[in-house]
Tab-separated table of C-alpha atoms in Angstrom:
chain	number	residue	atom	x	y	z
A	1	UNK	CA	65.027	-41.184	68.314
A	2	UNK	CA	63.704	-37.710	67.539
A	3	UNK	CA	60.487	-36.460	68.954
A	4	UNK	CA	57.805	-34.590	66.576
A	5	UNK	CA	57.655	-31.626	69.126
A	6	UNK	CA	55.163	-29.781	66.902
A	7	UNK	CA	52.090	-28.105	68.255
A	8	UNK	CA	48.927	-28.637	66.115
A	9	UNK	CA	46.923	-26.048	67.295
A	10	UNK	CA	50.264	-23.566	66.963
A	11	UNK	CA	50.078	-24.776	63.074
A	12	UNK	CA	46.360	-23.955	62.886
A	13	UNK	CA	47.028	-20.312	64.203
A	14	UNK	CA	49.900	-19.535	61.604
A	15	UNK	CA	47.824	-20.716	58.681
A	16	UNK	CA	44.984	-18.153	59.981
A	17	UNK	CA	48.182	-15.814	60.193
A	18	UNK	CA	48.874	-16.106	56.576
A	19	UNK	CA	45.333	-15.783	55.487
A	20	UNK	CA	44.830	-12.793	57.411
A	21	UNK	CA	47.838	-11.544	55.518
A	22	UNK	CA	47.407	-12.546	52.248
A	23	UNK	CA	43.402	-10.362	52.679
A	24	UNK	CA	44.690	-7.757	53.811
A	25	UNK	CA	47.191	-7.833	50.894
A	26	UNK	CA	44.721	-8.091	48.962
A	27	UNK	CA	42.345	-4.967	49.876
A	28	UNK	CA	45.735	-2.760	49.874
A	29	UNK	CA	46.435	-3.851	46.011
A	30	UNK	CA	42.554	-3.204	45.140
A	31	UNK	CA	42.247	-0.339	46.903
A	32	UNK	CA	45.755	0.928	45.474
A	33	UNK	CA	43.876	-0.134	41.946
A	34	UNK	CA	41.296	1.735	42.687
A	35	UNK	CA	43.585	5.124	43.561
A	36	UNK	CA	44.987	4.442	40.073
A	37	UNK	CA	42.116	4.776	38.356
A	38	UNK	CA	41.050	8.127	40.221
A	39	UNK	CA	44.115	9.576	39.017
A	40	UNK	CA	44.080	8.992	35.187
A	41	UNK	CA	40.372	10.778	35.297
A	42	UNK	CA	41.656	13.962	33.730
A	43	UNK	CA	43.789	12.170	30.468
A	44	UNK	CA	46.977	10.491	30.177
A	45	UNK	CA	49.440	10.432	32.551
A	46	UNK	CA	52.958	8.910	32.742
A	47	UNK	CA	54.826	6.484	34.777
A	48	UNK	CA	56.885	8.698	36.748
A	49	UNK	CA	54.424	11.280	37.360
A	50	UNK	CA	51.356	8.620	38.420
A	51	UNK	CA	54.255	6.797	40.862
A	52	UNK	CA	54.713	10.136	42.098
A	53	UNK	CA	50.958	10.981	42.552
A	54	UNK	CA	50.635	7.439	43.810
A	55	UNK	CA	53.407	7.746	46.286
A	56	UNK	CA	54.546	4.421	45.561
A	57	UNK	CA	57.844	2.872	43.724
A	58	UNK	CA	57.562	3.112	39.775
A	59	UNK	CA	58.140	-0.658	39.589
A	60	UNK	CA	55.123	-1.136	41.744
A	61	UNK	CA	53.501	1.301	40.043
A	62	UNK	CA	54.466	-0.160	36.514
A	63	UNK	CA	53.720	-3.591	37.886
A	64	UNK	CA	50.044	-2.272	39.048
A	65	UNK	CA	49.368	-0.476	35.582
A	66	UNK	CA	50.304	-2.987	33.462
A	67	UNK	CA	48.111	-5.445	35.131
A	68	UNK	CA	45.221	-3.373	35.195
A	69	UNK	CA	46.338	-2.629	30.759
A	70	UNK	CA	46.078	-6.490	30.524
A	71	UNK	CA	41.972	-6.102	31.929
A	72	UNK	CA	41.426	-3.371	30.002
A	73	UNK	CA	40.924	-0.922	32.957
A	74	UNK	CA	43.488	1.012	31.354
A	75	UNK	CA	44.892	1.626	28.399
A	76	UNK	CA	48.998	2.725	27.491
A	77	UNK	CA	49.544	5.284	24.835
A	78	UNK	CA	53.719	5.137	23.846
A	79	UNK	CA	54.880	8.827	24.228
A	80	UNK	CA	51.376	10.081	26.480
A	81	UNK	CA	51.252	7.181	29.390
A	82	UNK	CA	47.896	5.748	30.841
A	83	UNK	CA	44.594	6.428	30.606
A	84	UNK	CA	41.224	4.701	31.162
A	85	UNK	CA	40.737	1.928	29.377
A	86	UNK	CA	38.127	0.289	27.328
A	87	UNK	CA	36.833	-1.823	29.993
A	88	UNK	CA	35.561	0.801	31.807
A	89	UNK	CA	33.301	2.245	28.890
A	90	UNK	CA	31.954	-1.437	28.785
A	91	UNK	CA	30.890	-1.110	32.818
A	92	UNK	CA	29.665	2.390	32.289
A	93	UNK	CA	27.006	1.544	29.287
A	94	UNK	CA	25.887	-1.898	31.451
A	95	UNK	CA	25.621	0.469	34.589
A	96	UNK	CA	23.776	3.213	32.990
A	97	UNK	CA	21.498	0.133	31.523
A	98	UNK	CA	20.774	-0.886	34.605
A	99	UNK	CA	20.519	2.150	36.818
A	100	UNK	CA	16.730	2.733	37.325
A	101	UNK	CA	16.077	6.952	38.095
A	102	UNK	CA	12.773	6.105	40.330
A	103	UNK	CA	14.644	3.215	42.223
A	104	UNK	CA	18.112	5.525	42.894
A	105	UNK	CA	15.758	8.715	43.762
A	106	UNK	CA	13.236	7.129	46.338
A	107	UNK	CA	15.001	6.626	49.313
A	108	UNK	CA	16.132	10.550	48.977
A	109	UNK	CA	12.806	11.838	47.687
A	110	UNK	CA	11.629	9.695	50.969
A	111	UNK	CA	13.983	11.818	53.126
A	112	UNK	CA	13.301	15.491	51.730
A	113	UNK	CA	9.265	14.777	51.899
A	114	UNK	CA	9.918	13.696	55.850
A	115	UNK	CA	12.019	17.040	56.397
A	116	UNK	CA	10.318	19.265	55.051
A	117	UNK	CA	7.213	17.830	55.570
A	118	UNK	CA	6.147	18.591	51.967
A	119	UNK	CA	5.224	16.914	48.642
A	120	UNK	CA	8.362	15.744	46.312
A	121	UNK	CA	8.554	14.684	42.896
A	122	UNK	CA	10.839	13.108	40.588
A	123	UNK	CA	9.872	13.753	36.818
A	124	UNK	CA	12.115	14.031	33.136
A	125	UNK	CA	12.023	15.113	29.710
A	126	UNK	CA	9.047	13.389	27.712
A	127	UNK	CA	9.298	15.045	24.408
A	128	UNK	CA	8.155	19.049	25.189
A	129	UNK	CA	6.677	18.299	28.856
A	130	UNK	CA	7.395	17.257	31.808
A	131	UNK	CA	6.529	13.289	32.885
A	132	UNK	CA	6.025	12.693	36.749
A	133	UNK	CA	8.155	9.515	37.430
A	134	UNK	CA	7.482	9.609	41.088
A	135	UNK	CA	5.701	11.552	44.251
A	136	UNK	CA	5.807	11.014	47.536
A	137	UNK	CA	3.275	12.785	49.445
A	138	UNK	CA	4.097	15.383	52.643
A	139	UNK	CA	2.533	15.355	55.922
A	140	UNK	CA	0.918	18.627	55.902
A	141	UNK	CA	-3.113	18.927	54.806
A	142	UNK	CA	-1.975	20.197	51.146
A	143	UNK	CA	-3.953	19.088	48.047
A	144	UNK	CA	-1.026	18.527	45.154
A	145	UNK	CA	-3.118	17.508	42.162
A	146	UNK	CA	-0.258	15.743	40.237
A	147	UNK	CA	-0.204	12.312	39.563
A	148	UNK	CA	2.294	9.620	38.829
A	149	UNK	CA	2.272	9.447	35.185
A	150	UNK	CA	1.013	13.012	34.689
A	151	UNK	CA	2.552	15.319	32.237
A	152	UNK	CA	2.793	18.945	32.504
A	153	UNK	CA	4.110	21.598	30.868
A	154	UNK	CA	7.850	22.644	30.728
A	155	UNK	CA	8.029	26.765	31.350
A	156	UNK	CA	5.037	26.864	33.993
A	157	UNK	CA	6.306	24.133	36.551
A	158	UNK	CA	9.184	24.578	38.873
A	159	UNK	CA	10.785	20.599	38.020
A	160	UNK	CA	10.264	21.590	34.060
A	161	UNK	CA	12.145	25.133	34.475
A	162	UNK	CA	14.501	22.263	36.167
A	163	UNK	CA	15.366	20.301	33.184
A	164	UNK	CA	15.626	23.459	31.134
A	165	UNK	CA	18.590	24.970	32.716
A	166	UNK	CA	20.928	23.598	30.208
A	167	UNK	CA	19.016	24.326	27.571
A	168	UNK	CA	19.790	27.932	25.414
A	169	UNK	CA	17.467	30.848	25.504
A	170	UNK	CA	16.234	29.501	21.787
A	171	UNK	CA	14.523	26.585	23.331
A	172	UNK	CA	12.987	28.809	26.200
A	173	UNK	CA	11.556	30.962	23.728
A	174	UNK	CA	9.722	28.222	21.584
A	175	UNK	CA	8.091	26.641	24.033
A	176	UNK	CA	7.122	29.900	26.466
A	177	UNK	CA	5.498	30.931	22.905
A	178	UNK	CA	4.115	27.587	22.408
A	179	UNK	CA	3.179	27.110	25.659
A	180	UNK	CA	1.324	30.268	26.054
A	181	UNK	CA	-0.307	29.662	22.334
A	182	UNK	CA	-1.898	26.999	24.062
A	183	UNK	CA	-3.153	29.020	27.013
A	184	UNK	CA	-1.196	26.653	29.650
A	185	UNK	CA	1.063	29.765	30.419
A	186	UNK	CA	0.029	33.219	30.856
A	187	UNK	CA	3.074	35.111	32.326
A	188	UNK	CA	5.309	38.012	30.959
A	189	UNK	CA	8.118	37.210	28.938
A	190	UNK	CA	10.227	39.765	30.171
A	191	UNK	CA	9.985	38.493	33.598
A	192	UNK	CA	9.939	34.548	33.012
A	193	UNK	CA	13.318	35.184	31.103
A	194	UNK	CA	14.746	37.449	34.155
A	195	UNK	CA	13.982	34.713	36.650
A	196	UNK	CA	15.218	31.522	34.270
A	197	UNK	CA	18.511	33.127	34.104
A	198	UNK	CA	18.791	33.855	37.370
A	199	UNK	CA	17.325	29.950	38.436
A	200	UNK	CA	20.743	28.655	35.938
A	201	UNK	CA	23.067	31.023	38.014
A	202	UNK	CA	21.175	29.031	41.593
A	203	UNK	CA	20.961	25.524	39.974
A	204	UNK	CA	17.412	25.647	41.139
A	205	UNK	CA	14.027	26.932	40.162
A	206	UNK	CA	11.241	28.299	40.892
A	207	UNK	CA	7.132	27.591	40.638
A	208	UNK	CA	5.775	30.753	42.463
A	209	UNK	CA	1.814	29.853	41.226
A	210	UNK	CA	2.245	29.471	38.097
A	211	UNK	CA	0.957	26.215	37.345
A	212	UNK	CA	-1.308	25.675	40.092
A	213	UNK	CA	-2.848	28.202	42.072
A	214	UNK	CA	-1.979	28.730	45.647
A	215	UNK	CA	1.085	26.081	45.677
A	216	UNK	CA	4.042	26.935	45.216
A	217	UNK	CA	7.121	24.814	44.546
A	218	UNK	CA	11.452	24.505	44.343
A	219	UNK	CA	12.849	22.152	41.911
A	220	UNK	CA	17.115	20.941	40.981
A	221	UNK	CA	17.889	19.006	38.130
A	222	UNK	CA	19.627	15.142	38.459
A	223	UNK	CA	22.878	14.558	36.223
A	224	UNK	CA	24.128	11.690	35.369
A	225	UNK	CA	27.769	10.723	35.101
A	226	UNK	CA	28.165	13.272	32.103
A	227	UNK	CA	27.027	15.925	33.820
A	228	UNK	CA	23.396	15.608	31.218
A	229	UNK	CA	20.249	16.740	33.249
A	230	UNK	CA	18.492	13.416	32.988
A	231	UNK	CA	15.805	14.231	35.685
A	232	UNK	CA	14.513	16.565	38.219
A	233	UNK	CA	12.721	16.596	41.747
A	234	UNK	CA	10.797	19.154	43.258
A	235	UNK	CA	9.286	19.851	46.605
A	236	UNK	CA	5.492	21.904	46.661
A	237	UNK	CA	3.672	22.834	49.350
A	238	UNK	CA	0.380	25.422	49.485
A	239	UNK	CA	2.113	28.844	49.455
A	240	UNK	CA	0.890	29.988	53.339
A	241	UNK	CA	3.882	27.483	53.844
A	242	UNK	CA	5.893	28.466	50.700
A	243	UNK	CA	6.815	32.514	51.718
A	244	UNK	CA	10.202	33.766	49.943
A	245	UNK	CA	12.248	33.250	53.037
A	246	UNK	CA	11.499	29.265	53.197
A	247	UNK	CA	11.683	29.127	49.524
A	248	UNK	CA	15.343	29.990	50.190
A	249	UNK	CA	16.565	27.702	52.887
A	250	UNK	CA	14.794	24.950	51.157
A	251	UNK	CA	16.654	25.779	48.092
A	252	UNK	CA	20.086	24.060	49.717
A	253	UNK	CA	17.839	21.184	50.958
A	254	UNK	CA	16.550	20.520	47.332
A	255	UNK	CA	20.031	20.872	45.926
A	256	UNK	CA	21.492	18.630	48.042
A	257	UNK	CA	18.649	16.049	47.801
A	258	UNK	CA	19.426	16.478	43.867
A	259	UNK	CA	23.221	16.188	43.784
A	260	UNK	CA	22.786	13.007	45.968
A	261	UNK	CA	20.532	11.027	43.346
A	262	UNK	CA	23.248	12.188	40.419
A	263	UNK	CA	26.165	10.940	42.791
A	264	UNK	CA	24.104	8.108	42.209
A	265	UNK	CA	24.101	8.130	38.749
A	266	UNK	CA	27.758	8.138	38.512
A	267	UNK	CA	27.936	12.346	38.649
A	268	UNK	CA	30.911	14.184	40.150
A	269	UNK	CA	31.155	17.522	40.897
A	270	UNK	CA	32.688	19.591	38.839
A	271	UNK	CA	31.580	17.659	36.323
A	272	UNK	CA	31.054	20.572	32.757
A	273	UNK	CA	27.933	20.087	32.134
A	274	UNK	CA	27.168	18.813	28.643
A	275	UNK	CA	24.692	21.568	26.533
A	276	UNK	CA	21.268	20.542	25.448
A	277	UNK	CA	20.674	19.089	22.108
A	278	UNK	CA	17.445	19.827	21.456
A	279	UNK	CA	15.657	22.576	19.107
């Protein structure tokens, strides 16, 4: 008569076994999805040369792209090899739906206003000024009149020079003129111009009094996955605080504060910028 020798609790610990397995065979096939899609960024690639890139088999690399084809992740062109697919356009539009600027930008805004111990702001394009989306007051005994829901104008305030570095020197020019029509601007051309070309060259501007007396401000636009300025955020403190030096070291703060919220978005360096539109 034969004896069931088996050992339940042994059975227990090899179906754990195989679970543990079949996870972690998982994550390596989704994360080896994932590498896939980074490298099809730049266009269509073929078989042999994503296997290579990879550094996998082609049959596992065939076997991974084709799967990914029949989601629509990617998409196979006969003669040019993969590229991304429509699926991914689909994600990007609901994404960009639901990605809410203010909600991205706080917790960063937060952490540059308790650095620096200054005011920040997060404002965009509303027609020819600037709408404040957000401000998060500093610690330091500084009056900032601006207001959540404020607008201001474009060529006087450091976050509207901000969302203006894309822009040609044709759009500069009509609203500096119409700005200083309106008396909300009084500041040589010559000069402004100088300083806005240098401020695209930086990827950061300046507000050195111009808007408000005695405060003075840096600003960085926010990209989104396009590489479109879709926002910017500024820091402003009184100027006794603000001297040319500070201005400076703050400006790599600022940037970094900026780049962050666009990373966000769905930015990447090295991203070409996409030119202004407008007129």
């Amino acid at each position: 008569m034969r004896q069931n020798t088996s050992n339940p609790e042994s059975g227990e610990t090899k179906i754990v076994e195989v679970e543990e397995k079949t996870k972690a065979a998982g994550s390596q096939t989704l994360h080896r999805g994932l590498d896939l899609l980074d490298q099809v960024i730049d266009g269509p690639i073929k078989l042999a040369d994503l296997s290579e890139r990879m550094g996998i088999t082609r049959s596992t690399t065939h076997r991974l792209a084709n799967a990914m084809v029949e989601r629509g992740f990617l998409t196979f062109l006969p003669r040019e090899g993969y590229q991304l697919g429509p699926k991914l356009l689909q994600l990007g539009f609901l994404a960009q739906a639901q990605a809410d600027v203010v909600q991205i930008a706080r917790p960063h805004l937060e952490a540059l206003a308790a650095a620096s111990e200054d005011t920040v702001h997060l404002g965009r394009l509303d027609g020819d000024q600037a709408l404040y989306l957000d401000k998060i007051p500093g610690r330091r005994r500084v009056d900032i009149s601006s207001r959540i829901g404020d607008r201001h104008p474009l060529t006087s305030t450091g976050l509207g020079k901000a969302l203006l570095l894309d822009d040609g020197e044709a759009v500069w020019t009509r609203l500096f003129d119409a700005e200083r029509a309106d008396g909300t601007h009084d500041a040589d051309p010559a000069l402004w111009f100088e300083r806005m070309r240098a401020y695209v060259g930086n990827g950061r501007a300046f507000d050195l009094e111009e808007n408000e007396d005695q405060i003075r401000c840096v600003a960085a636009p926010v990209r989104d996955a396009s590489g479109t300025i879709v926002a910017a955020i500024s820091l402003s403190s009184a100027a006794q605080y603000m001297d040319d030096a500070r201005m400076q070291a703050l400006s790599t703060d600022v940037r970094a504060a900026a780049h962050a919220i666009s990373a966000d978005l769905g930015w990447t360096p090295g991203v070409k910028p996409r030119r202004a539109g407008r007129r």
